[in-house]
Each structure stands twice: as structure tokens, then as C-alpha cells.
Amino acid sequence: MSNRVGAADGAAPLERLSLNQITIDQWTLPEVVEGCVRAGITTIAPWREPVAKVGLDAAARLIAGAGLAVSSLCRGGFFPAAGDGERRRADDDNRRAVDEAAALGTDVLVLVCGPPLGRDLARARTEIAQGIERLAPYAAQHGVRLGIEPLHPMMIGERSAIVTLGEALDIALRFDADEVGVVVDAYHVWWDPALERELARAGGRVVGFHVSDWLVPTPDLLQGRGMMGDGIIDLRGIRGLVEAAGYDGPIEVEVINRDLWRLPGDELVALTRERFAAAV
Amino acid sequence: MSNRVGAADGAAPLERLSLNQITIDQWTLPEVVEGCVRAGITTIAPWREPVAKVGLDAAARLIAGAGLAVSSLCRGGFFPAAGDGERRRADDDNRRAVDEAAALGTDVLVLVCGPPLGRDLARARTEIAQGIERLAPYAAQHGVRLGIEPLHPMMIGERSAIVTLGEALDIALRFDADEVGVVVDAYHVWWDPALERELARAGGRVVGFHVSDWLVPTPDLLQGRGMMGDGIIDLRGIRGLVEAAGYDGPIEVEVINRDLWRLPGDELVALTRERFAAAV
């Protein structure tokens, strides 16, 4: 038994494993569904593009028909916009993402907030908060919580001006807890010296927990994440902190690694299960 | 005139430009010295390896003979150690780095603090603080200030467990201001939502200011920095905040970019001067 504050004792139960679709990007959505059923994985987290390829209604029937739960839909966001027209299009798209989440039977829409459009980071952060404010009432009406996911600071130029759990929480705390929360992806936040402190004030606000690992060296800024256990993130320690913040829901395995995408799908699913038990 | 808090008015004077040697890695130290004299650049920041190639005494004579000032020496640090023997070797090497800084005529030794050795980040951070504690008295005796440089969180696995200005300051503030300070490299800290707040408590503690730019996309985790003006960092805004913290010393141009290393050296020096005037 560990005496570290928040350290989790023992492995997370396999029932908590949710397979984020991008982990197994070599598979279509139907293949992911069939593969999870074969492997005894009961929860998945689809992305919008592969859902659109199948069609929303067909995807929803497929997932429900296989008896799978959906932990979240990835993703809404990308709020900073060049002008009103672009802003309206982004808002429309974000409302569609809410509709899709509801149709797929999940109550969590992950928000990747979008990069700054120029050099004005403060403005991008203001526009993100305003965008969430416009979206939140619509999401609440549809029973979908918005999960602000801070991304690693190396992804700021392409994906998100929100790069720390602290600023994600600062935005989330302006709303009701059942409307807006945060998604804690260990890969994006593990380096943060304020992580323990920020998770301590995240009580009731964590709506998702994602795991993968930080490889040394990291081969690529986007597609260089490691399978759990292959890197240097103290995943069990972070899980303990997340659980101490009151989160006991699904744990999404979201490994974005171009080398792993070359494996046969069933082999990668088996590795995911094994490492979930050993390292999470 | 900008009304942004801390924004600098107009370009930094060319006299403040210090050429960090790695910007022009295609040149040896003698070539850098000659090139700076040709270009009217009056300050340089050497790295230890190219100094060692020439020999410490010869390098010191060469630089002083050319009338150049030295803004800092790069680098000491790498404190987390596997065992006492490794720790002693690191301490010895860090004292040598202090000696070299003094011999080269600079009062600033940049500290790149070193990565965690395993998954225990908190321990690495404790060992870093302890290592600085062991080194600080020796440095003070030799008239050298230690400059803790937080590195970008994407470099945590190979280079530094100190990844925010806040934690660098937390360590520095345990010491006298003339013994330990912080080095603010815009590339490493620009993403931080706490940057303005942390610089506001850094008064008298900034011992160096480095500039380059964040490219979109960033082609490489280590050698993908941009020349000032080619990326999305608000360098002038950050310079204003650094100056408001009381720093008016040399501004080191530290661009680590493998494409720029293919240019003829004089061309790269000319570009550096031009962009320093336009974007810093």
C-alpha cells in the first residue's frame, strides 16, 4: 500500500477500460465495435469522422446493438475564429457535435479548444471562454456535459490555447458542475508541477480520464504517444489523484502512435488490455 | 504606443543582442567571434563544448581580444543522479562550469536542470533543488550567478524536470538574488497562462532573456525553433514583461533550427540582426 497522497492501490478494474477509437486507427468503427466485443471491452470512445463515415444513426444502432457503452465523443471546440462567419460555422458545428454525442448515448463531449489565430494568446483564451458560454446552454438542454481538455503545451500552435488543467478549471468553474467539467488526459498534464494542487480543486468536475504514456525520446509531436508502461508517466499515481477528485468513471486509452497502427488490430487490443491491467 | 500591460515600445536596441552560439552551430567558436565582429554584434553566449574544443584559456583570450562581452555560459545542471558516484561527478562538472564561466568573463551560468531518472517527478524536482543548494555557495565565491532556466514541457524527458517559470522562481527565491535567478527563454515559457503573474514576482531575479520563435507546425521537438518573426510568439510583449521585472541586460538569440544551420554563417548572422530589430 502506497503512502503517496492520492496514489491508487492496485490496478484499475478492466470494466473501467474504454477504448478510444484513435488508439486503433487502423480499424473502421464497425471493426472497433466487433473487436471490443471479441476482447470483452465494454466501452468505447468514438471520434466524429469515423462515425460520419458509417452515418450517425447506423453508428448509434451498431454500438448499442453490440451492448457497448460510450464514454465520450471526440470532439467539439476550435473556438477562436477569424470573423463572424467563421464563428457561426464553428458554433453550428459544435451544436451538431452535441447532437451526435446525445445520439450515440454519451453525456460527455470532449472540447479541444483550438489554437490562437495569431500572436494574441490572451484573446484566443477569451474567445474560447466565450465560445463555451454560447455552447453550454444548448449542451445542457441535450443532457451533454462539456469536457474542457487541456492539451500539452507543444500542441498550442495547432490544437489548443488551453494548455493547463488550471486554466481549464478556471473556465469550467464559471458554470454548473453538471454543464461543464474537465477531461484529464495524463499525457497532456503529467508534467505540470501544479497538477496535484489543481486536481485537489477539481472535485466533481472531472468528466473524463485518458491514459497513454510519454516516450523518451518522443518521436513526434502528435503521433508519438506511448502505450501505457512504455514511458515515464506515473499513471497509477495520477489515477489516484483523479479518483480523489471524485472521478470513478471510464478510463479511456487514447494512444496516438503511428507505429502501433501498423499492428494487426486484435494484437493491439490485447496489448491495450494487458497494459491497462499492468500500468493503470 | 501599446496599452498592454508590460508591452515594450519599439524595437530593442541592437546593443542588447547577444548571439547564442548554437544559433550558428555551423561555425566554430573562432568563426563566431570573427563573424560577430564583422557584423557589429558585441556580445556572445558560448556553449561549453565548442569552448573546450578551442581550450578554455585560448577561448577566453580570443573573446576578450575581439572586444566581445559574454552574456552567459551554457550550461550547468543535470542534477538528478543515479547514486552517489554519479552525483559527485555531476557536482564536480558543475563546479567546473562555474570556473569556466568566470574565466570567460561572464557572471551567469545557465542551468538546464536535468530530466527525471524514472517516473518519480517529485523526487527529481527535490534533487534539482538540492543540487542547486550544493552549487550556489561555490558559484557565489566565484562571482557567478546561477540562472535556472525552465524548459518547455516537451523537453522534460531528456532535459529538464523544471518546466515552468513558477517552479524555477520557487527555487530561486530560497537564495539571495545575487546568487540564484532565472533565465527566461520566450520559447520555453510563452505558452504559460501564468507567465504574466510569474514575471510580476520575478523582480530582480531575471538574469537572462532568450528569444526565438514557435513555428506552426513545429517540425521537431529539439531542432525546430524558428527565427524571430517566423512564428507566433509575442516576443515584444514578453520583452515588456521581462523589462518590467527589472531586466535590461543582453537578449540572447538562441535559435535551434537544423534548416538554418545549412545557411552560410554570415547570411544567418545578417538575418538574426534584421529579425532582432523587426520582431524583438
PDB file of N, CA and C in Angstrom, chain A residues 13 37 41 50 85 123 152-153 167 188 211 223 232 257 278:
ATOM      1  N   PRO A  13      -9.857  -1.797 -12.437  1.00  0.00           N
ATOM      2  CA  PRO A  13     -10.579  -2.954 -12.978  1.00  0.00           C
ATOM      3  C   PRO A  13     -10.823  -2.799 -14.480  1.00  0.00           C
ATOM      4  N   VAL A  37     -16.019  -6.304 -28.676  1.00  0.00           N
ATOM      5  CA  VAL A  37     -16.868  -7.408 -28.234  1.00  0.00           C
ATOM      6  C   VAL A  37     -16.041  -8.690 -28.099  1.00  0.00           C
ATOM      7  N   ILE A  41     -14.162  -5.917 -24.081  1.00  0.00           N
ATOM      8  CA  ILE A  41     -14.124  -4.499 -23.689  1.00  0.00           C
ATOM      9  C   ILE A  41     -15.525  -3.934 -23.876  1.00  0.00           C
ATOM     10  N   PRO A  50     -14.940   9.035 -38.075  1.00  0.00           N
ATOM     11  CA  PRO A  50     -15.312   7.636 -38.368  1.00  0.00           C
ATOM     12  C   PRO A  50     -16.790   7.346 -38.132  1.00  0.00           C
ATOM     13  N   GLY A  85     -18.537  35.071 -39.596  1.00  0.00           N
ATOM     14  CA  GLY A  85     -18.986  33.937 -40.399  1.00  0.00           C
ATOM     15  C   GLY A  85     -18.342  32.645 -39.914  1.00  0.00           C
ATOM     16  N   ARG A 123      -6.286  36.839 -26.234  1.00  0.00           N
ATOM     17  CA  ARG A 123      -7.536  36.950 -26.970  1.00  0.00           C
ATOM     18  C   ARG A 123      -8.103  35.574 -27.314  1.00  0.00           C
ATOM     19  N   HIS A 152      -1.355  19.325 -24.179  1.00  0.00           N
ATOM     20  CA  HIS A 152       0.062  19.588 -23.897  1.00  0.00           C
ATOM     21  C   HIS A 152       0.496  20.889 -24.592  1.00  0.00           C
ATOM     22  N   PRO A 153       1.318  21.690 -23.892  1.00  0.00           N
ATOM     23  CA  PRO A 153       1.744  22.969 -24.477  1.00  0.00           C
ATOM     24  C   PRO A 153       2.439  22.842 -25.841  1.00  0.00           C
ATOM     25  N   GLU A 167      -6.143  26.370 -16.080  1.00  0.00           N
ATOM     26  CA  GLU A 167      -6.984  27.304 -16.841  1.00  0.00           C
ATOM     27  C   GLU A 167      -8.246  26.621 -17.345  1.00  0.00           C
ATOM     28  N   HIS A 188      -1.306  14.870 -21.411  1.00  0.00           N
ATOM     29  CA  HIS A 188      -1.289  16.321 -21.584  1.00  0.00           C
ATOM     30  C   HIS A 188      -0.901  17.077 -20.321  1.00  0.00           C
ATOM     31  N   VAL A 211      -5.620   7.915 -20.690  1.00  0.00           N
ATOM     32  CA  VAL A 211      -4.254   7.463 -20.421  1.00  0.00           C
ATOM     33  C   VAL A 211      -3.524   7.040 -21.702  1.00  0.00           C
ATOM     34  N   GLN A 223       1.967  12.135 -33.140  1.00  0.00           N
ATOM     35  CA  GLN A 223       1.714  10.694 -33.213  1.00  0.00           C
ATOM     36  C   GLN A 223       2.787   9.884 -32.500  1.00  0.00           C
ATOM     37  N   ILE A 232       7.304   7.278 -19.110  1.00  0.00           N
ATOM     38  CA  ILE A 232       7.710   7.694 -17.767  1.00  0.00           C
ATOM     39  C   ILE A 232       6.601   8.383 -16.971  1.00  0.00           C
ATOM     40  N   ASN A 257      -0.207   6.651 -31.894  1.00  0.00           N
ATOM     41  CA  ASN A 257       1.148   6.199 -32.211  1.00  0.00           C
ATOM     42  C   ASN A 257       1.166   5.499 -33.560  1.00  0.00           C
ATOM     43  N   ALA A 278      -1.595  -3.701 -16.129  1.00  0.00           N
ATOM     44  CA  ALA A 278      -0.258  -3.642 -15.527  1.00  0.00           C
ATOM     45  C   ALA A 278       0.155  -2.241 -15.096  1.00  0.00           C
TER      46      ALA A 278
END
